[in-house]
Coordinates of C-alpha atoms in Angstrom, one line a residue:
M1 CA 0.0 0.0 0.0
Q2 CA 2.8 2.4 0.8
A3 CA 4.4 2.0 -2.7
L4 CA 0.9 2.7 -4.2
L5 CA 0.5 5.8 -2.2
D6 CA 4.0 6.9 -3.2
Y7 CA 2.9 6.6 -6.8
C8 CA -0.4 8.4 -6.2
S9 CA 1.3 11.4 -4.6
S10 CA 4.4 11.5 -6.8
Q11 CA 3.3 14.3 -9.1
S12 CA 3.3 18.0 -8.2
G13 CA -0.1 19.5 -7.8
M14 CA -2.1 16.3 -7.8
V15 CA -3.2 13.4 -5.6
V16 CA -4.7 10.3 -7.2
V17 CA -7.1 7.9 -5.5
P18 CA -6.6 4.9 -7.8
I19 CA -9.1 2.4 -9.2
E20 CA -7.9 -0.5 -7.0
V21 CA -8.9 1.2 -3.7
L22 CA -12.3 2.3 -5.0
S23 CA -15.6 0.4 -5.5
E24 CA -19.3 1.3 -5.8
A25 CA -19.2 1.7 -2.0
G26 CA -16.4 4.2 -2.0
L27 CA -13.0 3.8 -0.4
D28 CA -11.4 0.5 0.7
P29 CA -11.1 0.6 4.5
V30 CA -7.4 -0.2 4.5
A31 CA -6.7 2.4 1.9
R32 CA -8.7 5.0 3.8
T33 CA -6.6 4.5 6.9
A34 CA -3.4 4.7 4.8
L35 CA -4.5 7.9 3.0
L36 CA -5.4 9.5 6.3
E37 CA -2.1 8.5 7.9
R38 CA -0.2 10.0 5.0
G39 CA -2.1 13.2 5.1
L40 CA -3.2 12.8 1.5
L41 CA -6.9 13.0 2.4
T42 CA -8.9 14.4 5.4
Q43 CA -11.7 12.5 7.2
F44 CA -14.3 14.7 5.5
E45 CA -12.8 14.1 2.1
C46 CA -12.9 10.4 2.6
E47 CA -16.6 10.5 3.6
R48 CA -17.4 12.7 0.7
I49 CA -15.7 10.3 -1.7
D50 CA -17.7 7.4 -0.3
A51 CA -21.0 9.3 -0.5
M52 CA -20.5 10.7 -4.0
I53 CA -19.3 7.5 -5.7
T54 CA -22.0 5.4 -4.1
A55 CA -24.7 7.9 -5.2
Y56 CA -23.1 8.3 -8.7
C57 CA -23.1 4.5 -9.3
T58 CA -26.7 4.2 -8.1
R59 CA -27.9 7.0 -10.4
A60 CA -25.8 6.0 -13.4
R61 CA -27.3 2.5 -13.2
T62 CA -30.8 3.9 -13.1
L63 CA -30.2 6.3 -15.9
A64 CA -28.6 3.7 -18.1
G65 CA -31.5 1.5 -17.6
A66 CA -34.0 4.2 -18.6
S67 CA -32.2 5.5 -21.7
R68 CA -29.5 4.5 -24.1
Q69 CA -28.2 8.1 -23.9
W70 CA -26.7 7.3 -20.5
F71 CA -23.9 5.0 -19.4
P72 CA -23.6 2.4 -16.7
P73 CA -21.5 3.0 -13.6
R74 CA -17.8 2.3 -13.5
V75 CA -14.9 3.3 -11.2
Q76 CA -12.1 5.5 -12.4
H77 CA -8.9 7.0 -11.0
L78 CA -10.1 10.0 -9.0
C79 CA -7.4 12.6 -9.8
L80 CA -7.5 15.6 -7.5
V81 CA -5.8 18.8 -8.7
R82 CA -4.4 20.8 -5.9
D83 CA -2.8 23.8 -7.6
G84 CA -5.7 25.2 -9.5
V85 CA -5.1 26.7 -12.9
R86 CA -1.4 25.8 -12.9
T87 CA -2.2 22.2 -13.7
R88 CA -3.4 21.6 -17.4
P89 CA -7.2 21.7 -17.4
Y90 CA -9.6 19.1 -18.8
F91 CA -7.0 16.4 -19.4
Q92 CA -6.9 12.7 -18.7
P93 CA -3.9 11.7 -16.5
F94 CA -4.8 8.1 -17.4
H95 CA -6.4 7.7 -20.8
A96 CA -10.1 6.6 -20.7
S97 CA -10.1 6.1 -16.9
S98 CA -9.8 9.4 -15.1
W99 CA -12.2 11.5 -13.1
L100 CA -10.4 14.8 -13.1
L101 CA -11.6 17.0 -10.2
Y102 CA -10.1 19.8 -8.0
S103 CA -9.5 19.1 -4.3
D104 CA -12.0 21.9 -3.6
D105 CA -14.7 19.9 -5.3
I106 CA -14.7 17.4 -2.3
A107 CA -14.2 20.1 0.4
E108 CA -17.1 21.1 2.7
A109 CA -16.7 24.9 2.3
T110 CA -16.3 24.9 -1.5
S111 CA -18.7 22.3 -2.8
S112 CA -21.6 20.1 -1.9
L113 CA -22.4 16.4 -2.3
E114 CA -24.8 16.8 -5.1
F115 CA -22.4 19.1 -6.9
A116 CA -19.5 16.6 -6.6
I117 CA -21.8 13.8 -8.0
F118 CA -22.6 16.0 -11.0
L119 CA -19.0 16.5 -11.6
L120 CA -18.4 12.8 -11.9
F121 CA -21.1 12.7 -14.6
Q122 CA -19.4 15.6 -16.3
A123 CA -16.0 13.9 -16.3
E124 CA -17.4 10.7 -17.8
R125 CA -19.4 12.6 -20.4
Q126 CA -16.3 14.6 -21.4
Y127 CA -14.5 11.4 -22.1
L128 CA -17.3 9.9 -24.0
Q129 CA -17.8 13.0 -26.2
Q130 CA -14.1 13.8 -26.4
Q131 CA -14.8 17.4 -25.8
V132 CA -15.6 19.7 -22.8
G133 CA -17.9 22.1 -24.5
A134 CA -20.9 19.8 -25.2
S135 CA -20.9 18.1 -21.8
L136 CA -23.0 20.5 -19.8
L137 CA -26.0 20.6 -22.2
T138 CA -25.8 16.9 -22.8
N139 CA -26.0 16.2 -19.1
L140 CA -28.9 18.6 -18.4
P141 CA -31.5 15.9 -18.3
Y142 CA -29.8 14.5 -15.2
L143 CA -31.0 17.6 -13.3
L144 CA -34.6 16.7 -14.0
I145 CA -34.4 13.5 -11.8
L146 CA -33.2 15.4 -8.6
N147 CA -35.7 15.9 -5.8
A148 CA -36.1 19.3 -4.1
E149 CA -33.6 18.5 -1.4
Q150 CA -31.0 17.2 -3.8
L151 CA -31.5 20.2 -6.1
A152 CA -31.1 22.7 -3.2
D153 CA -27.8 21.0 -2.3
F154 CA -26.6 21.1 -5.9
L155 CA -27.4 24.8 -6.1
E156 CA -25.4 25.4 -3.0
G157 CA -22.5 23.7 -4.5
C158 CA -22.7 25.8 -7.7
R159 CA -22.6 28.9 -5.5
R160 CA -19.7 27.7 -3.3
T161 CA -17.4 26.3 -5.9
T162 CA -14.0 27.8 -6.5
R163 CA -13.3 25.8 -9.6
P164 CA -11.5 27.7 -12.3
D165 CA -14.7 27.3 -14.4
A166 CA -17.0 28.3 -11.5
E167 CA -18.8 31.0 -13.6
G168 CA -20.1 28.3 -15.9
Y169 CA -21.7 26.4 -13.0
R170 CA -23.1 29.6 -11.5
A171 CA -24.7 30.3 -14.9
L172 CA -26.2 26.8 -14.7
A173 CA -27.5 27.6 -11.2
E174 CA -29.2 30.8 -12.5
A175 CA -30.8 28.8 -15.3
L176 CA -32.1 25.9 -13.1
P177 CA -35.6 27.3 -12.6
W178 CA -36.5 27.1 -16.3
I179 CA -34.3 24.1 -16.9
R180 CA -36.5 22.2 -14.4
E181 CA -39.6 23.1 -16.6
L182 CA -38.1 21.5 -19.7
H183 CA -39.7 18.4 -21.1
H184 CA -37.8 15.1 -21.8
E185 CA -38.8 12.1 -23.7
R186 CA -38.3 9.8 -20.7
F187 CA -38.0 11.9 -17.6
N188 CA -40.7 14.5 -18.2
P189 CA -42.6 13.8 -21.4
P190 CA -45.1 16.4 -22.6
V191 CA -48.7 15.4 -22.9
P192 CA -49.7 16.0 -25.6
R193 CA -46.7 16.6 -27.9
R194 CA -46.8 20.4 -28.8
S195 CA -46.4 21.5 -32.4
G196 CA -43.2 23.4 -33.1
D197 CA -41.3 21.6 -30.4
R198 CA -37.8 20.3 -31.2
R199 CA -36.3 17.1 -29.8
L200 CA -32.6 17.4 -29.0
A201 CA -30.0 14.7 -29.1
N202 CA -30.0 14.4 -25.2
G203 CA -33.8 13.7 -25.3
L204 CA -34.9 17.2 -24.2
I205 CA -38.0 18.6 -26.0
V206 CA -37.9 22.4 -26.3
T207 CA -39.7 25.3 -27.7
P208 CA -38.0 27.9 -29.8
E209 CA -37.8 30.2 -26.8
Q210 CA -36.3 27.5 -24.6
Q211 CA -33.7 26.7 -27.4
Q212 CA -32.6 30.3 -27.3
R213 CA -32.1 30.1 -23.5
L214 CA -30.1 26.9 -24.0
D215 CA -27.9 28.7 -26.5
T216 CA -27.3 31.5 -24.1
L217 CA -26.4 29.1 -21.4
H218 CA -24.1 27.2 -23.7
R219 CA -22.3 30.5 -24.6
R220 CA -21.8 31.3 -20.9
W221 CA -20.4 27.8 -20.4
M222 CA -18.0 28.0 -23.2
A223 CA -16.9 31.4 -22.0
S224 CA -16.0 29.9 -18.6
I225 CA -14.1 27.1 -20.3
E226 CA -12.1 29.7 -22.3
S227 CA -11.4 31.7 -19.1
V228 CA -9.8 28.6 -17.6
V229 CA -7.5 28.1 -20.6
V230 CA -6.5 31.8 -20.4
A231 CA -5.8 31.6 -16.7
H232 CA -3.8 28.4 -17.2
R233 CA -1.8 30.2 -19.9
A234 CA -1.2 33.2 -17.6
S235 CA 0.1 30.9 -14.9
T236 CA 3.5 30.5 -16.7
G237 CA 6.1 33.2 -17.3
A238 CA 6.7 35.0 -20.6
P239 CA 9.8 34.3 -22.7
S240 CA 12.8 36.4 -22.1
A241 CA 16.1 37.2 -23.8
A242 CA 17.5 34.2 -22.1
S243 CA 14.8 31.8 -23.2
G244 CA 16.1 28.6 -24.8
R245 CA 19.7 29.2 -23.8
K246 CA 19.8 26.4 -21.2
L247 CA 18.3 24.0 -23.8
L248 CA 20.9 24.8 -26.5
E249 CA 23.7 24.6 -23.9
W250 CA 22.5 21.3 -22.7
L251 CA 22.2 19.9 -26.2
E252 CA 25.8 21.0 -26.9
A253 CA 27.3 19.7 -23.7
A254 CA 25.3 16.4 -23.2
S255 CA 24.9 15.4 -26.9
P256 CA 21.9 13.4 -26.0
H257 CA 20.8 10.4 -28.0
L258 CA 17.6 11.8 -29.5
V259 CA 16.1 13.9 -32.3
L260 CA 14.2 17.1 -31.8
T261 CA 11.6 17.8 -34.5
G262 CA 9.5 20.8 -35.4
E263 CA 6.7 21.6 -37.9
R264 CA 5.8 18.8 -40.3
G265 CA 8.4 16.6 -38.6
E266 CA 11.5 18.4 -39.8
V267 CA 14.6 17.6 -37.8
L268 CA 15.8 20.6 -35.7
W269 CA 18.6 18.8 -33.9
S270 CA 20.1 15.3 -34.1
G271 CA 23.6 15.9 -33.0
S272 CA 24.8 16.9 -36.4
G273 CA 23.5 18.4 -39.6
A274 CA 20.6 20.1 -37.6
D275 CA 18.9 23.3 -38.5
G276 CA 20.3 25.4 -35.7
D277 CA 18.5 28.6 -36.8
A278 CA 15.1 26.9 -36.8
L279 CA 15.7 25.4 -33.4
G280 CA 17.0 28.8 -32.0
R281 CA 13.8 30.5 -33.1
L282 CA 11.6 27.9 -31.5
A283 CA 13.6 27.8 -28.3
S284 CA 13.5 31.5 -27.9
R285 CA 9.7 31.2 -27.5
L286 CA 9.9 28.9 -24.5
S287 CA 8.5 30.1 -21.2
P288 CA 10.9 29.5 -18.2
E289 CA 8.6 26.7 -16.9
A290 CA 8.3 25.0 -20.3
E291 CA 12.1 25.1 -20.9
R292 CA 12.7 23.3 -17.6
S293 CA 9.9 20.8 -18.5
V294 CA 11.4 20.2 -21.9
L295 CA 14.9 19.6 -20.5
A296 CA 13.4 17.1 -18.0
D297 CA 11.7 15.3 -20.8
L298 CA 14.8 15.1 -23.0
A299 CA 16.8 13.8 -20.1
V300 CA 14.3 10.9 -19.8
I301 CA 14.5 10.1 -23.5
D302 CA 18.3 10.3 -23.5
G303 CA 18.7 8.2 -20.3
K304 CA 16.2 5.5 -21.4
S305 CA 17.7 5.3 -25.0
R306 CA 21.3 4.9 -23.7
L307 CA 20.1 2.3 -21.2
F308 CA 18.5 0.3 -24.0
L309 CA 21.3 0.6 -26.5
R310 CA 24.0 -0.3 -23.9
S311 CA 22.2 -3.5 -23.2
L312 CA 22.4 -4.7 -26.9
A313 CA 25.2 -7.0 -28.0
D314 CA 25.4 -5.1 -31.3
P315 CA 23.2 -2.0 -31.8
D316 CA 24.1 -1.9 -35.5
D317 CA 22.1 -5.0 -36.0
L318 CA 18.8 -3.3 -35.1
A319 CA 16.3 -3.7 -37.9
R320 CA 14.9 -0.6 -39.7
P321 CA 11.5 0.5 -38.4
A322 CA 8.6 -1.6 -39.8
A323 CA 6.4 0.0 -42.4
W324 CA 3.4 0.0 -40.0
M325 CA 5.1 2.0 -37.3
S326 CA 3.9 5.6 -37.3
E327 CA 6.0 8.7 -36.6
G328 CA 4.0 10.7 -34.0
G329 CA 2.9 10.8 -30.5
L330 CA 4.6 11.6 -27.2
S331 CA 7.8 10.2 -28.5
Y332 CA 8.5 7.9 -31.5
L333 CA 11.3 6.2 -33.4
H334 CA 12.6 8.5 -36.2
G335 CA 13.1 6.3 -39.2
D336 CA 15.9 8.3 -40.8
T337 CA 18.1 8.6 -37.8
L338 CA 17.1 5.5 -35.7
R339 CA 16.7 7.8 -32.7
I340 CA 13.7 8.7 -30.5
A341 CA 12.1 11.8 -31.7
Y342 CA 10.5 14.5 -29.5
S343 CA 8.4 17.2 -31.2
L344 CA 8.5 20.8 -29.9
T345 CA 5.4 21.6 -32.0
D346 CA 3.0 18.6 -32.1
D347 CA 1.6 19.7 -28.7
P348 CA 0.4 23.3 -29.1
G349 CA 1.3 24.1 -25.5
R350 CA 4.8 22.6 -25.5
L351 CA 6.5 26.0 -25.8
W352 CA 4.7 27.5 -22.8
Q353 CA 3.3 24.9 -20.4
V354 CA 4.8 22.1 -18.3
S355 CA 4.1 18.4 -18.9
P356 CA 1.0 17.5 -17.0
P357 CA 1.1 15.0 -14.1
Y358 CA 2.2 11.5 -15.0
E359 CA 3.1 12.4 -18.6
R360 CA 6.9 12.2 -18.0
L361 CA 6.5 8.7 -16.6
M362 CA 4.5 7.9 -19.7
L363 CA 7.2 9.4 -21.8
A364 CA 9.8 7.0 -20.3
A365 CA 7.5 4.1 -21.0
R366 CA 6.8 5.2 -24.5
T367 CA 10.4 5.7 -25.3
I368 CA 11.3 2.2 -24.2
H369 CA 8.2 0.8 -25.9
E370 CA 9.4 2.2 -29.2
W371 CA 12.8 0.6 -28.7
G372 CA 11.1 -2.6 -27.7
H373 CA 9.3 -2.6 -31.1
Q374 CA 12.7 -2.5 -32.8
A375 CA 14.1 -5.3 -30.7
A376 CA 11.0 -7.4 -31.6
E377 CA 11.3 -6.4 -35.3
S378 CA 14.9 -7.6 -35.1
G379 CA 13.8 -11.0 -33.9
W380 CA 15.3 -10.5 -30.4
V381 CA 11.9 -11.0 -28.6
R382 CA 10.5 -14.1 -30.0
V383 CA 9.0 -17.4 -29.2
D384 CA 11.4 -19.5 -27.2
P385 CA 12.6 -22.1 -29.8
R386 CA 11.9 -24.8 -27.2
R387 CA 8.3 -23.7 -27.0
I388 CA 7.1 -23.4 -30.6
D389 CA 5.0 -26.5 -30.6
E390 CA 3.6 -25.4 -27.2
R391 CA 2.5 -22.1 -28.6
R392 CA 0.9 -23.7 -31.6
A393 CA -1.1 -25.9 -29.2
H394 CA -2.2 -22.8 -27.2
E395 CA -3.2 -21.1 -30.4
Q396 CA -5.4 -24.0 -31.4
A397 CA -7.0 -24.2 -28.0
L398 CA -7.8 -20.5 -28.2
V399 CA -9.3 -21.0 -31.7
E400 CA -11.5 -23.8 -30.3
L401 CA -12.6 -21.6 -27.4
L402 CA -13.4 -18.6 -29.6
D403 CA -15.4 -20.8 -32.0
R404 CA -17.5 -22.1 -29.1
I405 CA -18.1 -18.6 -27.9
V406 CA -19.3 -17.6 -31.4
E407 CA -21.5 -20.7 -31.6
D408 CA -23.1 -19.9 -28.3
L409 CA -23.9 -16.2 -29.2
P410 CA -27.6 -15.2 -29.1
V411 CA -29.3 -15.9 -32.4
S412 CA -30.4 -12.3 -32.8
M413 CA -26.8 -10.9 -32.8
K414 CA -24.7 -13.7 -34.2
P415 CA -24.9 -13.0 -38.0
A416 CA -24.0 -9.3 -37.6
L417 CA -21.1 -10.0 -35.2
V418 CA -19.6 -12.7 -37.3
A419 CA -20.0 -10.7 -40.5
A420 CA -18.0 -7.8 -38.8
L421 CA -15.0 -10.1 -38.6
G422 CA -14.7 -9.9 -42.3
P423 CA -14.7 -12.7 -44.9
P424 CA -12.6 -15.8 -44.4
R425 CA -9.2 -15.7 -46.1
A426 CA -9.3 -19.4 -46.9
S427 CA -12.0 -22.0 -47.4
G428 CA -13.1 -23.3 -44.0
E429 CA -11.5 -20.6 -42.0
T430 CA -13.6 -20.3 -38.8
P431 CA -14.5 -17.2 -36.9
G432 CA -12.1 -18.2 -34.2
R433 CA -9.3 -18.5 -36.6
R434 CA -10.0 -15.0 -37.9
M435 CA -10.0 -13.7 -34.4
L436 CA -6.6 -15.3 -33.7
R437 CA -5.3 -13.6 -36.8
G438 CA -6.4 -10.3 -35.4
L439 CA -4.8 -11.1 -32.1
L440 CA -1.4 -11.9 -33.6
L441 CA -1.4 -8.6 -35.5
R442 CA -1.3 -6.9 -32.0
I443 CA 1.2 -9.3 -30.4
D444 CA 4.2 -7.0 -31.2
D445 CA 2.9 -4.6 -28.6
Y446 CA 3.1 -7.3 -26.0
K447 CA 6.6 -8.3 -27.0
A448 CA 7.6 -4.6 -26.7
N449 CA 6.1 -4.4 -23.3
R450 CA 7.6 -7.7 -22.1
L451 CA 11.1 -6.2 -22.9
A452 CA 10.1 -2.7 -21.5
R453 CA 9.4 -3.9 -18.0
H454 CA 13.1 -4.7 -17.7
Y455 CA 14.0 -1.1 -18.4
L456 CA 11.2 0.8 -16.6
T457 CA 10.7 1.5 -13.0
D458 CA 7.5 0.2 -11.4
Q459 CA 6.0 3.7 -11.5
E460 CA 6.8 4.1 -15.2
M461 CA 5.5 0.6 -16.1
D462 CA 2.3 1.2 -14.1
T463 CA 1.7 4.5 -15.8
Y464 CA 1.9 2.7 -19.2
V465 CA -0.5 0.0 -18.1
R466 CA -3.0 2.4 -16.6
N467 CA -3.0 4.3 -19.8
N468 CA -3.4 1.3 -22.0
V469 CA -5.9 -0.9 -20.2
G470 CA -9.2 0.8 -20.1
S471 CA -12.5 1.3 -21.8
R472 CA -12.4 0.8 -25.6
L473 CA -16.0 1.8 -26.0
L474 CA -15.3 4.6 -28.4
A475 CA -13.1 2.5 -30.7
Y476 CA -15.7 -0.1 -31.8
A477 CA -19.3 -0.1 -33.2
P478 CA -21.7 -2.5 -31.5
E479 CA -21.5 -5.1 -34.3
Q480 CA -17.7 -5.2 -33.8
A481 CA -18.2 -6.7 -30.4
L482 CA -16.1 -9.9 -31.1
T483 CA -13.0 -7.7 -32.2
H484 CA -13.6 -5.5 -29.2
L485 CA -13.7 -8.5 -26.9
L486 CA -10.5 -9.9 -28.2
R487 CA -8.7 -6.6 -27.9
V488 CA -9.7 -6.1 -24.2
A489 CA -8.9 -9.7 -23.4
Y490 CA -5.4 -9.2 -25.0
E491 CA -4.8 -5.9 -23.3
Y492 CA -5.8 -7.5 -20.0
Q493 CA -2.4 -9.3 -20.2
Y494 CA -0.6 -5.9 -19.6
L495 CA -2.0 -5.9 -16.1
E496 CA 0.3 -8.8 -15.3
L497 CA 3.3 -6.7 -16.1
S498 CA 2.2 -4.1 -13.6
S499 CA 2.1 -3.9 -9.7
I500 CA -1.7 -3.9 -9.7
R501 CA -2.4 -6.7 -7.2
D502 CA -5.9 -7.8 -8.2
P503 CA -6.1 -7.5 -12.0
I504 CA -9.5 -9.0 -12.5
D505 CA -11.2 -6.7 -9.9
W506 CA -9.4 -3.7 -11.3
F507 CA -10.5 -4.6 -14.8
M508 CA -14.1 -5.4 -14.1
N509 CA -14.7 -2.3 -12.0
S510 CA -13.2 0.2 -14.5
T511 CA -13.9 -0.9 -18.1
W512 CA -17.6 -1.5 -18.5
F513 CA -16.9 -5.2 -19.4
E514 CA -19.9 -6.6 -17.7
P515 CA -22.5 -4.4 -19.4
L516 CA -20.8 -4.6 -22.8
F517 CA -20.2 -8.3 -23.0
V518 CA -21.7 -10.4 -20.1
A519 CA -25.1 -8.7 -19.8
P520 CA -25.9 -9.1 -23.6
G521 CA -24.9 -12.7 -23.5
I522 CA -21.8 -12.5 -25.6
L523 CA -19.9 -14.6 -23.0
G524 CA -19.9 -15.5 -19.4
M525 CA -17.3 -14.8 -16.8
E526 CA -16.0 -18.4 -16.8
D527 CA -15.4 -18.1 -20.6
F528 CA -13.6 -14.7 -20.0
H529 CA -11.3 -16.2 -17.5
D530 CA -10.6 -19.1 -20.0
L531 CA -10.0 -16.6 -22.8
T532 CA -7.6 -14.4 -20.8
D533 CA -5.8 -17.5 -19.5
R534 CA -5.3 -18.9 -23.1
I535 CA -4.1 -15.6 -24.5
G536 CA -1.8 -15.4 -21.5
R537 CA -0.3 -18.8 -22.3
I538 CA 0.4 -17.6 -25.9
C539 CA 2.1 -14.4 -24.6
D540 CA 4.1 -16.4 -22.0
C541 CA 5.9 -18.3 -24.8
Y542 CA 7.7 -15.1 -25.8
A543 CA 11.2 -14.5 -24.4
I544 CA 14.1 -12.1 -24.8
D545 CA 17.1 -13.5 -26.7
P546 CA 19.9 -13.4 -24.0
E547 CA 22.6 -13.5 -26.8
R548 CA 21.3 -10.2 -28.2
I549 CA 20.1 -8.4 -25.1
S550 CA 21.4 -8.3 -21.5
V551 CA 18.6 -6.6 -19.6
P552 CA 19.8 -4.0 -17.0
R553 CA 19.8 -4.5 -13.3
Q554 CA 16.8 -3.1 -11.5
A555 CA 18.9 -0.6 -9.8
D556 CA 19.8 1.0 -13.1
R557 CA 16.3 1.5 -14.5
G558 CA 15.6 4.8 -12.9
S559 CA 18.4 6.7 -14.5
T560 CA 17.2 9.6 -16.7
Q561 CA 20.6 11.4 -17.0
S562 CA 23.1 11.2 -19.8
M563 CA 25.3 8.2 -19.3
G564 CA 28.3 9.5 -21.2
P565 CA 29.1 9.3 -24.8
L566 CA 28.1 6.2 -26.7
S567 CA 30.5 4.3 -29.0
S568 CA 30.4 5.1 -32.7
S569 CA 28.3 2.0 -33.4
D570 CA 25.7 3.2 -30.9

């Protein structure tokens, strides 16, 4: 528990209450005691977390049962920002599994229970819509189900809140008297239906006058969001005559093993032949905070790259990047230089804001993950030659299980789900064999991660896993349920590479697996356990070639500083 709390309090300006200590009843009792003893939460905050999550889950289940526009409950990482506008607003510290709130949102003087519950719905809606602006109006029907006492408490929270976007919620509070008069197709249907009314995507039924009021509320909400972005921007210093100097001096002195890129991916610095003028112009625009942040990021990339390259028997034998590997993201392997690239321009805020909480840990993981792909592409993470027949047997057992799962699908959904797998590539190719083919297309990620865990600290590996095991609801249409199922069962294997102690509990509480797959009858939990076990057996057949790679000692994994010049072959 202490290592977990170290991780959850390791980032400046944020405390995380992680998925594994939460349930629909709130905080785990052991975790509550530990959080209190460490001073990470107060007694009132613990009680508020219990009450708001319990109520949220109950209401989310009720809403999901009443309308397809709502979502079932799940537990996410509760990420509490403690330094206001200085932390990047409206981001997900852990992709697809973060409730991002402010500490004041669970404090007695600056919030209320009902207000905190609504913020959980807001956070989930913002993930599902992948935008902040539409979330408020989409969630308005929720306010129709509150009773008078709950509504009064919600209004009090809107008035008390000190959130950076407080004005948006105060605008909502002012609008509540007429919002409560709105009709909704399920929660407050009009009888009879009035001519001229308009049905909105969220189920509200409004008159032209009510639509105008909604438009005004939306403009005030958007203005509050914009004010948050402006305040965050103002929280960092302006560039000065010295801006970029430390970055340029460090590049010259340390000669890091990386590539800096700019607009359209052009190389700004790679140790030689770089466009110094272009880099200088960009560097001169760095805020003091951003320059320190970029330097810290680059030290991570350099340290991890050198750690990896020094572990190879012969770095010159690394394969060229595969054609399917893309150049983009937090860091990536640059095909022309075979170095890890870091863009100064892909993130619009890179030149003025600091990396948000947990991003630098993810940067370390991403860097090694990219090198891991190259090791796998080179044939250095492969099926142990002594286990080739064993792997084939596991693959056949998986195909047989998948075919049985398909055979047992409800008759009403089976044709559409099988058709979505695509046509057979050969006569007699079963749905299970097609699904295995899809799994093997993803297996390179597992090979990269199997290698990566030997180069990453526990915190870095856990950050990768928490970002890559989560809901995939947005990635798949309903008829793609079989492909969706195989992906989440495969990504479940990543949990075994982390320090998460109860993977199945963590997974079931946080990914909507039960309502997406078990409730519709796609498979039962016994079959899911068999499925993850058989995929795990296939993954376990892969091993690192010890003649090609000597993995570093655990004590060396945390180094993020330059480790001295590499040899010419490196």
